[in-house]
Coordinates of C-alpha atoms in Angstrom, one line a residue:
G1 CA 0.0 0.0 0.0
L2 CA 0.9 3.6 0.0
P3 CA 3.0 5.1 2.8
L4 CA 1.0 6.7 5.5
P5 CA 2.0 10.2 6.5
Y6 CA 0.9 9.9 10.1
F7 CA 2.8 6.8 11.0
K8 CA 6.6 6.6 11.5
K9 CA 8.9 3.7 12.4
S10 CA 8.1 4.2 16.1
H11 CA 4.4 3.5 15.5
F12 CA 5.2 0.2 13.9
A13 CA 7.8 -0.6 16.6
L14 CA 5.2 0.1 19.3
R15 CA 2.6 -2.0 17.6
K16 CA 5.1 -4.9 17.4
A17 CA 6.1 -4.5 21.1
M18 CA 2.5 -4.3 22.2
R19 CA 1.7 -7.5 20.4
E20 CA 4.6 -9.2 22.1
F21 CA 3.5 -7.8 25.5
M22 CA 0.0 -9.2 24.9
A23 CA 1.3 -12.6 23.8
D24 CA 2.7 -13.1 27.4
P25 CA 0.6 -16.1 28.6
E26 CA -0.3 -14.4 31.9
I27 CA -1.5 -11.3 30.1
M28 CA -3.4 -13.2 27.5
D29 CA -5.1 -15.5 30.0
D30 CA -6.1 -12.5 32.1
A31 CA -7.4 -10.7 29.0
L32 CA -9.6 -13.7 28.0
D33 CA -10.8 -14.0 31.6
C34 CA -11.7 -10.3 31.6
E35 CA -13.8 -10.9 28.4
E36 CA -15.7 -13.7 30.1
T37 CA -16.3 -12.1 33.5
M38 CA -16.6 -8.5 32.3
N39 CA -14.1 -7.5 35.1
G40 CA -10.9 -5.5 34.8
P41 CA -7.4 -6.9 34.8
N42 CA -6.0 -8.5 38.0
K43 CA -3.6 -6.5 40.2
D44 CA -0.5 -8.2 38.8
V45 CA -1.4 -7.5 35.2
R46 CA -2.2 -3.9 36.1
K47 CA 1.2 -3.6 37.6
K48 CA 2.9 -5.0 34.5
M49 CA 0.9 -2.6 32.3
A50 CA 1.9 0.3 34.5
A51 CA 5.5 -0.7 34.5
A52 CA 5.5 -1.0 30.7
G53 CA 4.1 2.5 30.5
L54 CA 0.7 1.5 29.0
T55 CA -1.2 3.4 31.7
A56 CA 0.8 6.6 31.0
M57 CA 0.4 6.2 27.3
G58 CA -3.3 6.1 27.7
L59 CA -3.2 9.7 29.0
G60 CA -1.7 10.8 25.7
P61 CA 1.5 12.8 24.9
G62 CA 3.1 14.8 27.7
E63 CA 5.8 15.2 30.3
H64 CA 4.3 12.3 32.4
L65 CA 5.7 9.9 29.8
K66 CA 9.3 10.7 30.9
L67 CA 8.4 9.3 34.4
V68 CA 8.1 5.7 33.2
P69 CA 11.2 4.1 34.7
G70 CA 12.0 1.5 32.0
G71 CA 10.7 3.6 29.1
L72 CA 7.6 3.1 27.1
L73 CA 7.4 -0.6 26.5
G74 CA 11.1 -1.0 27.3
G75 CA 12.1 2.2 25.4
V76 CA 10.5 1.3 22.0
V77 CA 9.1 4.9 21.8
K78 CA 10.8 7.9 23.2
P79 CA 8.5 10.1 25.3
E80 CA 9.1 13.1 23.1
E81 CA 8.2 11.1 19.9
F82 CA 4.9 9.8 21.4
D83 CA 1.8 11.3 19.7
H84 CA -1.9 10.5 19.6
F85 CA -1.3 8.1 16.8
H86 CA 0.7 5.9 19.1
E87 CA -2.3 5.2 21.4

């Protein structure tokens, strides 16, 4: 297809990293359980999501992204590169 003007390499890298994060058996099992029970993720999964920066990314671009200790999904995206198309 045609190149998309809104998406950069960091968008595709984030998508790949997110797929890998979700492929973790603990995460996937909890996600499937959430679908069945209509409950939110368990405490351990929420902690993993926060540590990966997913909670911060959900708030959109901003200075708060620099506070994620290990970087956004392990440093896949720099906080200053993050835009609304990364969400």
